XYZ file of N, CA, C and O in Angstrom:
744
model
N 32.769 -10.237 -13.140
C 33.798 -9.486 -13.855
C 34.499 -10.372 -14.865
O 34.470 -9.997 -16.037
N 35.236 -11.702 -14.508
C 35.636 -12.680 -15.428
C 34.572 -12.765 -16.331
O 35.259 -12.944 -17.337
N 33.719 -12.771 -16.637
C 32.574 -12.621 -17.760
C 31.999 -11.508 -18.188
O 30.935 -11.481 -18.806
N 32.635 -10.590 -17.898
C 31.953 -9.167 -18.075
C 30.659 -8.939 -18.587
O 30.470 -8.507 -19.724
N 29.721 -9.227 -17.749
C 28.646 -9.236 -17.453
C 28.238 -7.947 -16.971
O 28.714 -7.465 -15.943
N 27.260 -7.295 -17.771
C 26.913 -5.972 -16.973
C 25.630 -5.702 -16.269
O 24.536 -5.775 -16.830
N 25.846 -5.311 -14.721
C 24.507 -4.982 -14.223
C 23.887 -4.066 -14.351
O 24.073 -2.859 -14.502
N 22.797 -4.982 -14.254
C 21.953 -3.604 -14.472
C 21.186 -2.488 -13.552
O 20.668 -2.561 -12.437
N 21.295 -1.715 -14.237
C 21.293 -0.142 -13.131
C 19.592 -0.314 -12.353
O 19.461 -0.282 -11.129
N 18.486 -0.481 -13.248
C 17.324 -0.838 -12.695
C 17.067 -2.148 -11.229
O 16.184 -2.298 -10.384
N 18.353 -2.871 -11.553
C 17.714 -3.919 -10.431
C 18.831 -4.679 -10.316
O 19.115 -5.522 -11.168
N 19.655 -4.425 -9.130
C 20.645 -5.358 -9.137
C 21.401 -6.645 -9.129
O 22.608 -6.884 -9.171
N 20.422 -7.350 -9.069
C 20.163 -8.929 -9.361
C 19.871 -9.315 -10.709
O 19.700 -10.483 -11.058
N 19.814 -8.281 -11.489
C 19.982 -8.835 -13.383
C 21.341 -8.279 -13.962
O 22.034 -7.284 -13.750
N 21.394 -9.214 -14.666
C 22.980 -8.731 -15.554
C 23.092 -8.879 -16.829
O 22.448 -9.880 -17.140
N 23.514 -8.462 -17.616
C 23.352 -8.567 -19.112
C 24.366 -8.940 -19.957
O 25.192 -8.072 -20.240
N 24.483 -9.982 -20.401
C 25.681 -10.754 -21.280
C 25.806 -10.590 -22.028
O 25.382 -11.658 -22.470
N 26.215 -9.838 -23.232
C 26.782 -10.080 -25.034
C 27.696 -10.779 -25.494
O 28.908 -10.568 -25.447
N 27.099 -11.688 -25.983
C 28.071 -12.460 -26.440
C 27.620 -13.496 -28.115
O 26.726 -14.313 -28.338
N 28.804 -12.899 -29.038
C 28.535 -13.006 -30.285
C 27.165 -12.211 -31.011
O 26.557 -12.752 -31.935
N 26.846 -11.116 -30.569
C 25.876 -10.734 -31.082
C 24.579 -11.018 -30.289
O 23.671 -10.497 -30.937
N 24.197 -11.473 -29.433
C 23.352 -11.886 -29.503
C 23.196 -11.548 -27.363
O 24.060 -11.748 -26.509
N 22.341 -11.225 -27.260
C 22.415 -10.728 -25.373
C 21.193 -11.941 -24.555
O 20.077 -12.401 -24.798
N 22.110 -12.038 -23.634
C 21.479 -12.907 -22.327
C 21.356 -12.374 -21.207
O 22.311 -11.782 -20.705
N 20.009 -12.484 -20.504
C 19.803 -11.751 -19.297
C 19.847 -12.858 -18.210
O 19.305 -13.948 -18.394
N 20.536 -12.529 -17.029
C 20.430 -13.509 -16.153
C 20.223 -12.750 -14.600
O 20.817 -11.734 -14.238
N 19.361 -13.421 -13.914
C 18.204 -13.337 -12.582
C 18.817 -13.716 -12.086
O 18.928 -14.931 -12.252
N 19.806 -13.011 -10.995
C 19.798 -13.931 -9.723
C 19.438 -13.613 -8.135
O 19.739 -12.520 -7.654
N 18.871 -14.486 -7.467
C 18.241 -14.165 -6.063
C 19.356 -15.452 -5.067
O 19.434 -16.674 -5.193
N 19.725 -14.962 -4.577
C 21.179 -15.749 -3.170
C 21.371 -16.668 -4.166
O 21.946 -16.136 -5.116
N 21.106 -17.941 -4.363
C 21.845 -19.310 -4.958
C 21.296 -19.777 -6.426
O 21.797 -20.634 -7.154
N 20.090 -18.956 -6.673
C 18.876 -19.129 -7.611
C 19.502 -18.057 -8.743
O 19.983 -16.929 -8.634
N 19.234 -19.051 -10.009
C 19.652 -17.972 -11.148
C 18.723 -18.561 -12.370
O 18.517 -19.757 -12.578
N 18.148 -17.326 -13.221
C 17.220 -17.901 -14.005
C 18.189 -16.872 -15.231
O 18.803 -15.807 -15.169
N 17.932 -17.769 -16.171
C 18.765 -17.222 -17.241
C 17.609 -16.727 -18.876
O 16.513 -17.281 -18.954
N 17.863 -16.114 -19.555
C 16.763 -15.641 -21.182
C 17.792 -15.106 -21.700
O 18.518 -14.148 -21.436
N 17.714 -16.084 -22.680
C 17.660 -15.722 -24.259
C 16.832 -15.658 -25.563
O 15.732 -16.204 -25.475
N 17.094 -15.181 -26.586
C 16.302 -15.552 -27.970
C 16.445 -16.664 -28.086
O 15.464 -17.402 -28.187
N 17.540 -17.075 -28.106
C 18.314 -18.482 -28.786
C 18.769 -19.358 -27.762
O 18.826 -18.969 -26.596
N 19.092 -20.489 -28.096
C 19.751 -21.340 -27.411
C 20.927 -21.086 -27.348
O 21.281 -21.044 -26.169
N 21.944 -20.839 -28.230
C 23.617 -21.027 -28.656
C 23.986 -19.727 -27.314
O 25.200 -19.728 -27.112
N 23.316 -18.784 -26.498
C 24.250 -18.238 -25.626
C 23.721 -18.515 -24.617
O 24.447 -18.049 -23.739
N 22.877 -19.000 -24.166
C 22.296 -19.936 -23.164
C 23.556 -21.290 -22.764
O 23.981 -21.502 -21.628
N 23.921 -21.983 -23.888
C 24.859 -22.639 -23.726
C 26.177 -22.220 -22.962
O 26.677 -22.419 -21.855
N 26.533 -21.426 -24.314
C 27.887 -20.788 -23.862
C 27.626 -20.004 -22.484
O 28.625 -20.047 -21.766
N 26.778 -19.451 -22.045
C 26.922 -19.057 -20.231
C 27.056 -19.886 -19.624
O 28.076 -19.944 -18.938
N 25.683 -21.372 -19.560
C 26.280 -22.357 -18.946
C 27.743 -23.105 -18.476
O 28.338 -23.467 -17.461
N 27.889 -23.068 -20.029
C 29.406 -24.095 -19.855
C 30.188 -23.181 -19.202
O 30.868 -23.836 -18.412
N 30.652 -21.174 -19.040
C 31.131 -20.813 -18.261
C 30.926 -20.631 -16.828
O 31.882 -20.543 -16.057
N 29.450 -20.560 -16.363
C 29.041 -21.289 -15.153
C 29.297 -21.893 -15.060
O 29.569 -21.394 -13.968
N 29.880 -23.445 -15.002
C 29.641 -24.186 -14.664
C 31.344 -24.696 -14.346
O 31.718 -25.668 -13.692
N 32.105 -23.744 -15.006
C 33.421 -23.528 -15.017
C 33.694 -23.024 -13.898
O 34.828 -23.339 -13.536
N 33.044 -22.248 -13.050
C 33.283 -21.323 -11.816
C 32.203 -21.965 -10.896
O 32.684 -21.950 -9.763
N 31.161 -22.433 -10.873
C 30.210 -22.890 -9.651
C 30.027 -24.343 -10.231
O 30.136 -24.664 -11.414
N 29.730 -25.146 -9.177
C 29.052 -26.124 -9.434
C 27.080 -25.903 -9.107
O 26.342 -25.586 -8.174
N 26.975 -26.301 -10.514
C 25.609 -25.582 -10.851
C 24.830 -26.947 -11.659
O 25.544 -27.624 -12.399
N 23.542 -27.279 -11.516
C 22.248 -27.414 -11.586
C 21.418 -27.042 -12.412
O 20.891 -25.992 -12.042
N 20.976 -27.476 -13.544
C 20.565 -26.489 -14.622
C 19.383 -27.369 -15.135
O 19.640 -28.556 -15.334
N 17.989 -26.876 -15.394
C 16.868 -27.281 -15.798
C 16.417 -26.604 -17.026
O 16.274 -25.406 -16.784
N 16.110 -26.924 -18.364
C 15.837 -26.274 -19.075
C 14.182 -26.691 -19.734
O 13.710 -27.766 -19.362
N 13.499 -25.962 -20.535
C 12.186 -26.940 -21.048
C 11.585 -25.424 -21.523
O 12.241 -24.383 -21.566
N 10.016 -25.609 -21.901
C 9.250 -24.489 -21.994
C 8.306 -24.056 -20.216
O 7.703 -22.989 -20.096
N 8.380 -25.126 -19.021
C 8.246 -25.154 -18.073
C 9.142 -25.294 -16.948
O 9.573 -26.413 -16.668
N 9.573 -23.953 -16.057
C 10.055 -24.325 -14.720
C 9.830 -23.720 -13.895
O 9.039 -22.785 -13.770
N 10.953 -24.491 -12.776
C 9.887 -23.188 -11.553
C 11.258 -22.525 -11.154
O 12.345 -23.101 -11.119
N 11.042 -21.414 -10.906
C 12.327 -20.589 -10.454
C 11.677 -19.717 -8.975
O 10.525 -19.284 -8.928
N 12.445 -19.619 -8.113
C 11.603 -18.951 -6.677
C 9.975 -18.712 -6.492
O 9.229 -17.740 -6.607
N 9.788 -20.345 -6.087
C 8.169 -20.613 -6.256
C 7.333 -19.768 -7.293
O 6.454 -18.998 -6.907
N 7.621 -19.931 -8.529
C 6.981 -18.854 -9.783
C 7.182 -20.255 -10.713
O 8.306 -20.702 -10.940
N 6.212 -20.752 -11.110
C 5.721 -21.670 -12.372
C 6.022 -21.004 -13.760
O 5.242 -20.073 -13.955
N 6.812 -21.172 -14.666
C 6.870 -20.264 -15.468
C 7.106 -21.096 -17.258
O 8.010 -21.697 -17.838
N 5.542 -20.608 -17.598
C 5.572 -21.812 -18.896
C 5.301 -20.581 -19.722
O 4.665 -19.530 -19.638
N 6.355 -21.432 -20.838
C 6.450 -20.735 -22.353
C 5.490 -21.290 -23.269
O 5.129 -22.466 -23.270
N 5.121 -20.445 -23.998
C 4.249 -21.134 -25.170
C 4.243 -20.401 -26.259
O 4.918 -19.372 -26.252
N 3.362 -20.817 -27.624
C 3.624 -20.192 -28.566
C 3.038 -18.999 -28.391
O 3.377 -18.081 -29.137
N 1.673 -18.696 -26.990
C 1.242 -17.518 -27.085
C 2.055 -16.428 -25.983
O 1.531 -15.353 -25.691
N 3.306 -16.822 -25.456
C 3.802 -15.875 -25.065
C 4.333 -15.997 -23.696
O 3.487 -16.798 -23.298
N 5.108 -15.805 -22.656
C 5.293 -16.439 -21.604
C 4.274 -15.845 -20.315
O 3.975 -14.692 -20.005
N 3.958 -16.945 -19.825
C 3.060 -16.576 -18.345
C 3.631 -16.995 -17.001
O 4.720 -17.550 -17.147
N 3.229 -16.900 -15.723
C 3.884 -16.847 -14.416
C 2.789 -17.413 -13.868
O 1.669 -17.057 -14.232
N 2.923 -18.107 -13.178
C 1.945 -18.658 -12.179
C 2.553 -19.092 -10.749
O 3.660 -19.611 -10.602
N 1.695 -18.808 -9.784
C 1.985 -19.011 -8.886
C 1.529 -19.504 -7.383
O 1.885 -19.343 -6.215
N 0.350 -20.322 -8.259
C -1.189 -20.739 -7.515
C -0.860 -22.212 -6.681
O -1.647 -22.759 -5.909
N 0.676 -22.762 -7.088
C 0.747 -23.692 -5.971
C 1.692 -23.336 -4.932
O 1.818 -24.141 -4.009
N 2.686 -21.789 -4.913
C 2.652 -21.656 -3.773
C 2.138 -21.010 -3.275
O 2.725 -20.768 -2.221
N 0.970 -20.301 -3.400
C -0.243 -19.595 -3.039
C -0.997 -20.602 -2.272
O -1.416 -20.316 -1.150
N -1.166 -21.568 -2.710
C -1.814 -22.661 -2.156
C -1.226 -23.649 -0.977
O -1.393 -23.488 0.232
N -0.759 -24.330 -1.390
C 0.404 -24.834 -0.728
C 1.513 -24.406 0.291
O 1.841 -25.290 1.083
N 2.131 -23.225 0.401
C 2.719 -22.933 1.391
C 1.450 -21.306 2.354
O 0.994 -21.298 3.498
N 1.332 -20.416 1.425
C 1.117 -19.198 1.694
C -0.846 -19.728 2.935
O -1.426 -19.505 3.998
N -0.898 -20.194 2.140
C -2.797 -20.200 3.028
C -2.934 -21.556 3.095
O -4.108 -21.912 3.187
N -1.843 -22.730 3.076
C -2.374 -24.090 3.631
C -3.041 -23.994 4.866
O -4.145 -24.453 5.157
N -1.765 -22.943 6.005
C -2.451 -23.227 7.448
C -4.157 -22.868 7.541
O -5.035 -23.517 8.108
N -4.271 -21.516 6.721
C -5.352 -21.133 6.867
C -6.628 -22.143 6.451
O -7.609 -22.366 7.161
N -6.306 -22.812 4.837
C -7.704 -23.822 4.682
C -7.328 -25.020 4.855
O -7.663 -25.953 4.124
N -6.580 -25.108 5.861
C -6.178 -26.935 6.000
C -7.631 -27.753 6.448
O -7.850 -28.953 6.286
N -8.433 -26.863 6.980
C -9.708 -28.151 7.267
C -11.219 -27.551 6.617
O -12.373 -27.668 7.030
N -10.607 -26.822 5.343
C -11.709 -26.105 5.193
C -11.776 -27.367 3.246
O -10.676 -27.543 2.721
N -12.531 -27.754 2.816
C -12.965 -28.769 1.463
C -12.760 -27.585 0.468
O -12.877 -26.394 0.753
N -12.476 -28.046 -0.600
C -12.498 -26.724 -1.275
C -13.718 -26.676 -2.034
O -13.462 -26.143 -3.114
N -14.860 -26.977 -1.958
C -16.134 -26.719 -2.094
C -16.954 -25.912 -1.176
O -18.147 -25.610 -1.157
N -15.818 -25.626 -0.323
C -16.451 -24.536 1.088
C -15.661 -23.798 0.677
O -14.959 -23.387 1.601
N -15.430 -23.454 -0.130
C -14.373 -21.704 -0.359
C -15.156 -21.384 -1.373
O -15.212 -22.017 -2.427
N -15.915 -20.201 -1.051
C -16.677 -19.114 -1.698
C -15.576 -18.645 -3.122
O -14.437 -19.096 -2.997
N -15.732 -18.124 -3.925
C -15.473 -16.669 -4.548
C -16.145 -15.751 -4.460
O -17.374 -15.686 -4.447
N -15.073 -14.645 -4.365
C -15.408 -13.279 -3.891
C -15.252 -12.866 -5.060
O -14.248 -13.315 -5.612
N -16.206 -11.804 -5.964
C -15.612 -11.024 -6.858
C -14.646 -9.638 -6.517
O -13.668 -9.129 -7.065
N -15.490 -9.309 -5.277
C -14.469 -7.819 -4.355
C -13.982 -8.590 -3.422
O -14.553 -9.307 -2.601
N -12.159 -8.244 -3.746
C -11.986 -8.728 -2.467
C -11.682 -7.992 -1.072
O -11.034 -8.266 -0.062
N -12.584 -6.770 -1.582
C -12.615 -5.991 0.075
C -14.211 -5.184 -0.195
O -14.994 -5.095 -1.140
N -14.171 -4.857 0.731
C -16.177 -4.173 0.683
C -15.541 -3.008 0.483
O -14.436 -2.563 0.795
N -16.816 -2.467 -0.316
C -17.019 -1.043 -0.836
C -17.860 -0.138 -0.409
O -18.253 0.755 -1.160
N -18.204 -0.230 0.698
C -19.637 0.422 1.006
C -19.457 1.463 2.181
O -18.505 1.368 2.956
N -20.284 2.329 2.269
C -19.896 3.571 3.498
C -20.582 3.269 4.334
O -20.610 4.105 5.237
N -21.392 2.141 4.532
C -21.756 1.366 6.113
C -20.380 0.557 6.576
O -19.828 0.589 7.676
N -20.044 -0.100 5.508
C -18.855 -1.053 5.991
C -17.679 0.296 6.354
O -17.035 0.113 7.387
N -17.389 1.553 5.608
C -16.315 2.432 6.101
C -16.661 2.898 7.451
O -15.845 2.995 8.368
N -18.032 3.210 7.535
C -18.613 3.418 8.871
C -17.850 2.371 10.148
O -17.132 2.653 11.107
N -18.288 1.332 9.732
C -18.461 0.342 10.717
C -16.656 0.109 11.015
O -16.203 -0.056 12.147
N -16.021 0.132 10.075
C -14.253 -0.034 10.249
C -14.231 1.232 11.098
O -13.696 1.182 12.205
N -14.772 2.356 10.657
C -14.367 3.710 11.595
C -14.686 3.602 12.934
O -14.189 4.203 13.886
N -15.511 2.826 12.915
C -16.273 2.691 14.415
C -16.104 1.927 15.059
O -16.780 2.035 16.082
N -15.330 0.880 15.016
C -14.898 -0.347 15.946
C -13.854 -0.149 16.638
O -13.135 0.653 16.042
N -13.413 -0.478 17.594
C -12.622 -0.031 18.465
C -11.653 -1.286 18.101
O -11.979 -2.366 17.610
N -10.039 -0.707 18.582
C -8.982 -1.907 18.442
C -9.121 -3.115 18.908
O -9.893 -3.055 19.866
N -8.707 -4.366 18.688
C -8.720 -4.934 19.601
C -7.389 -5.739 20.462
O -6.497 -6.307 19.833
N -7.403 -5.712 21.242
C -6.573 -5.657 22.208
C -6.581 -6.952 23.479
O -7.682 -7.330 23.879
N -5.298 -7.586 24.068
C -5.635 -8.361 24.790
C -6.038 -9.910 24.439
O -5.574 -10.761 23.681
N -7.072 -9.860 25.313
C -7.989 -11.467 25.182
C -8.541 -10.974 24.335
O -8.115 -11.671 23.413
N -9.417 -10.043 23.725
C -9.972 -9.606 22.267
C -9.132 -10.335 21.042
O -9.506 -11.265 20.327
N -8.009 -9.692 21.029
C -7.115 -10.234 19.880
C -7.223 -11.235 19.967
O -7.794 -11.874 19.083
N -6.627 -11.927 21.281
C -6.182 -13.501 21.396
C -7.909 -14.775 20.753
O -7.995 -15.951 20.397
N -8.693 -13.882 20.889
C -10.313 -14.459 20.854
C -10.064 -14.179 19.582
O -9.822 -15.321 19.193
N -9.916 -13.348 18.424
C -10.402 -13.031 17.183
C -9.439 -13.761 16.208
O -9.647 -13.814 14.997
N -8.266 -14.371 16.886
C -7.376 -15.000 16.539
C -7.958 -16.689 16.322
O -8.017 -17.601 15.497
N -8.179 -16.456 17.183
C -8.392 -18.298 17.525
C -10.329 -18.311 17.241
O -11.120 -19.188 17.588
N -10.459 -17.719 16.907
C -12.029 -17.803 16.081
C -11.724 -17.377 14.351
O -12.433 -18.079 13.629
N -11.141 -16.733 13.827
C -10.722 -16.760 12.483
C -9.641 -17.951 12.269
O -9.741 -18.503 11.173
N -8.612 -18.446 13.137
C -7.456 -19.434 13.226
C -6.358 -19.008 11.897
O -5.734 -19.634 11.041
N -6.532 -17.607 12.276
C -5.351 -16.874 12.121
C -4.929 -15.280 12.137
O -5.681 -14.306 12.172
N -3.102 -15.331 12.092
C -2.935 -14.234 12.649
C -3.083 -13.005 11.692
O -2.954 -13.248 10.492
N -3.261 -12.101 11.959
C -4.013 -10.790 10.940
C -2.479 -10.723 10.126
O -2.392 -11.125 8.966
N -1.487 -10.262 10.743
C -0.621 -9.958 10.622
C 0.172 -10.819 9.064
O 0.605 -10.386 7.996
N 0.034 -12.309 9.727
C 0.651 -13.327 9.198
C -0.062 -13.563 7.641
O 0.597 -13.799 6.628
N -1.653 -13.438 7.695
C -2.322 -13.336 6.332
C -1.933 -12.503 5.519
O -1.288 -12.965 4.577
N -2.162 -10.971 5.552
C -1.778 -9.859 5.013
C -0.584 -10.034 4.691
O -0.373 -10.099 3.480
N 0.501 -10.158 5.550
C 1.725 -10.065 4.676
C 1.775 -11.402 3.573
O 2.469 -11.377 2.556
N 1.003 -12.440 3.926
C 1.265 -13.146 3.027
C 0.325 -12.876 1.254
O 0.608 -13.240 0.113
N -0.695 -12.170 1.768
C -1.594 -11.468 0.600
C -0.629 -10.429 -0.053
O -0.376 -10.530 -1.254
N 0.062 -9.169 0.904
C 1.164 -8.700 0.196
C 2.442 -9.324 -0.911
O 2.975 -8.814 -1.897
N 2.611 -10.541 -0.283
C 3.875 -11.239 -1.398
C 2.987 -11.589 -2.573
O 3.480 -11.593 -3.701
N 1.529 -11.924 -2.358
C 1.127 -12.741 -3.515
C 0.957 -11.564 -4.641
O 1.119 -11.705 -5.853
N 0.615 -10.451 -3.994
C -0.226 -9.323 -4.440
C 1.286 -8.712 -5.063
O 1.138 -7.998 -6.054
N 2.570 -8.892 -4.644
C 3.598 -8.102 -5.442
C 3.981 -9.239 -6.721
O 4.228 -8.807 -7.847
N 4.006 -10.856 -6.399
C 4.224 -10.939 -7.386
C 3.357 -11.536 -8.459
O 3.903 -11.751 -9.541
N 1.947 -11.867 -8.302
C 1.224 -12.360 -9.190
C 0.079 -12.007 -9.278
O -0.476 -12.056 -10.376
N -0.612 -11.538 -8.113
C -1.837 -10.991 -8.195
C -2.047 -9.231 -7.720
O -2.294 -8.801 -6.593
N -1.841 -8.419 -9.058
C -2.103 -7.054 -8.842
C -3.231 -6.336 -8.427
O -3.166 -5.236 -7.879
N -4.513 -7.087 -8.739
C -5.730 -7.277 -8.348
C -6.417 -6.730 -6.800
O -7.430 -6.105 -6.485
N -5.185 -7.385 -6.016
C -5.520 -7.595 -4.681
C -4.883 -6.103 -4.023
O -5.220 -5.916 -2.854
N -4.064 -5.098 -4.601
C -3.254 -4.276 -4.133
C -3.984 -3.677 -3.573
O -3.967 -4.132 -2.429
N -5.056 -2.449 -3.664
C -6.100 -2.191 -2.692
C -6.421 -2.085 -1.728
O -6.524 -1.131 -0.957
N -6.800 -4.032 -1.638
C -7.364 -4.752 -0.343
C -5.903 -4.864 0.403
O -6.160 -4.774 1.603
N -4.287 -5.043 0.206
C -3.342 -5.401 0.529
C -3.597 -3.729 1.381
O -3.924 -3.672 2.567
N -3.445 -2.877 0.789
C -3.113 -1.399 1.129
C -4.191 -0.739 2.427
O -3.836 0.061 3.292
N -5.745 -1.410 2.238
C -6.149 -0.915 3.717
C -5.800 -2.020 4.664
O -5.337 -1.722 5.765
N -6.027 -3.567 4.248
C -5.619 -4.061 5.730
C -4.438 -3.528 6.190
O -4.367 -3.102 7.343
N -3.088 -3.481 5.103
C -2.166 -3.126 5.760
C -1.672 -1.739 6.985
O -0.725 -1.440 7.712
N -2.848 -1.295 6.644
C -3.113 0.163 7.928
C -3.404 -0.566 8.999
O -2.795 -0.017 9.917
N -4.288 -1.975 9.642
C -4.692 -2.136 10.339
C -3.582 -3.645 11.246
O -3.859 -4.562 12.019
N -2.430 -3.191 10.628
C -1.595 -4.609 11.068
C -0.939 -4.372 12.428
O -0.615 -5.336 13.121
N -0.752 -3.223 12.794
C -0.579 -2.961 14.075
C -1.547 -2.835 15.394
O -1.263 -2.827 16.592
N -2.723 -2.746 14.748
C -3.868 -2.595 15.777
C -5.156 -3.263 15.367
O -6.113 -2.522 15.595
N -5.571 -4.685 14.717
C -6.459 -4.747 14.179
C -8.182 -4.586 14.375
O -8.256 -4.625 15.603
N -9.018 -4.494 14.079
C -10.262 -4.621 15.038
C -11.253 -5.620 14.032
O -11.022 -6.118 12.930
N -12.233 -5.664 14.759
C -12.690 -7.304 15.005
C -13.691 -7.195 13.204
O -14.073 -8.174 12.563
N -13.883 -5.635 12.787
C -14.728 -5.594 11.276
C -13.491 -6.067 9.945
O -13.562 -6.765 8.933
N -12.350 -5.222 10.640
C -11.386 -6.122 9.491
C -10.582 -6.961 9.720
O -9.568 -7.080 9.032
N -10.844 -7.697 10.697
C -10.867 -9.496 10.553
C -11.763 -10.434 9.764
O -11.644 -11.572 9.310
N -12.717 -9.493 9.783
C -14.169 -10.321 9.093
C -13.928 -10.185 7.280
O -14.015 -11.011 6.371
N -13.555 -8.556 7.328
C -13.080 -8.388 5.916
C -12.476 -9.096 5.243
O -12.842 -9.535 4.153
N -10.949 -9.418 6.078
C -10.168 -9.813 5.858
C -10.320 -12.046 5.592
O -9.614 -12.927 5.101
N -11.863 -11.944 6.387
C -12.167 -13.395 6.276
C -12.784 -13.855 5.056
O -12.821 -14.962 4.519
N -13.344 -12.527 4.700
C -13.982 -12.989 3.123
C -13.193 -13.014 2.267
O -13.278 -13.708 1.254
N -12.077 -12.062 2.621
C -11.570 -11.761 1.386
C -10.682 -13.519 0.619
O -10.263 -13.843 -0.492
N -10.784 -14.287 2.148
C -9.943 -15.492 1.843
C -10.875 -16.600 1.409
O -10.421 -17.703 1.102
């Protein structure tokens, strides 16, 4: 309010600054705030009033990272990346002993075929020492992958939505064909 800053109606964590002509949008998630402008000169002037009210931390460049999102400017336009915490936090556990010359590419990353719909229709849950076995023979949890394919899949890879959308039917009860699915797909 001391900055009359207006939020915005689409998403409540952006706010929109005018000041001298010229508007600044600023991102914020709990302690994390990413700030855009055209220009530099109101980029400034927010700062220096941030910085008047919080004690604040400020990185500027054509490269940073703002909530594990890599985010480089260039003359052809800005891009997002997000392949080292994809890597690094999201599926370390999963390829920690796997070389990365042993990781296939998949062009599908889910099967398409009405033997494979067959065969998902036809497998029974698994349950028990089943689970606990399909767990510790893939060396990981169905549950724990998928949602982590879901975060990647909302914020960087749209690609995967699909494959995110049938495992996610099977996160309460999985069976032992889309574990396997779910093994290629990694």
């Amino acid at each position: 309010r001391e900055l009359k800053m207006v939020r915005s109606s689409s998403d409540h964590g952006v706010f929109i600054w005018d000041v001298n002509g010229e508007r600044c949008y600023l991102a914020l998630a709990t302690d994390d705030v990413i700030v855009c402008s055209k220009s530099r000169e109101p980029f400034q002037l927010l700062k220096i009033e941030l910085e008047r009210l919080f004690d604040l931390t400020s990185s500027e460049g054509s490269i940073i990272k703002f909530l594990h999102l890599r985010i480089v400017q260039s003359p052809s336009g800005i891009s997002f990346d997000q392949t080292n915490h994809i890597r690094n936090i999201i599926l370390a556990e999963y390829f920690k002993d796997i070389p990365s010359t042993g990781i296939k590419f998949q062009p599908f990353p889910f099967p398409l075929s009405p033997a494979f719909e067959r065969q998902l229709y036809e497998s029974p849950p698994l349950v028990s020492i089943d689970l606990t076995t399909a767990v510790k023979r893939f060396r990981f949890s169905f549950g724990h992958i998928v949602g982590g394919l879901m975060h990647i899949n909302g914020v960087s890879r749209p690609d995967l939505a699909y494959c995110c959308m049938r495992y996610s039917g099977y996160m309460a009860c999985p069976n032992i064909v889309i574990f396997e699915a779910l093994h290629l797909t990694m």
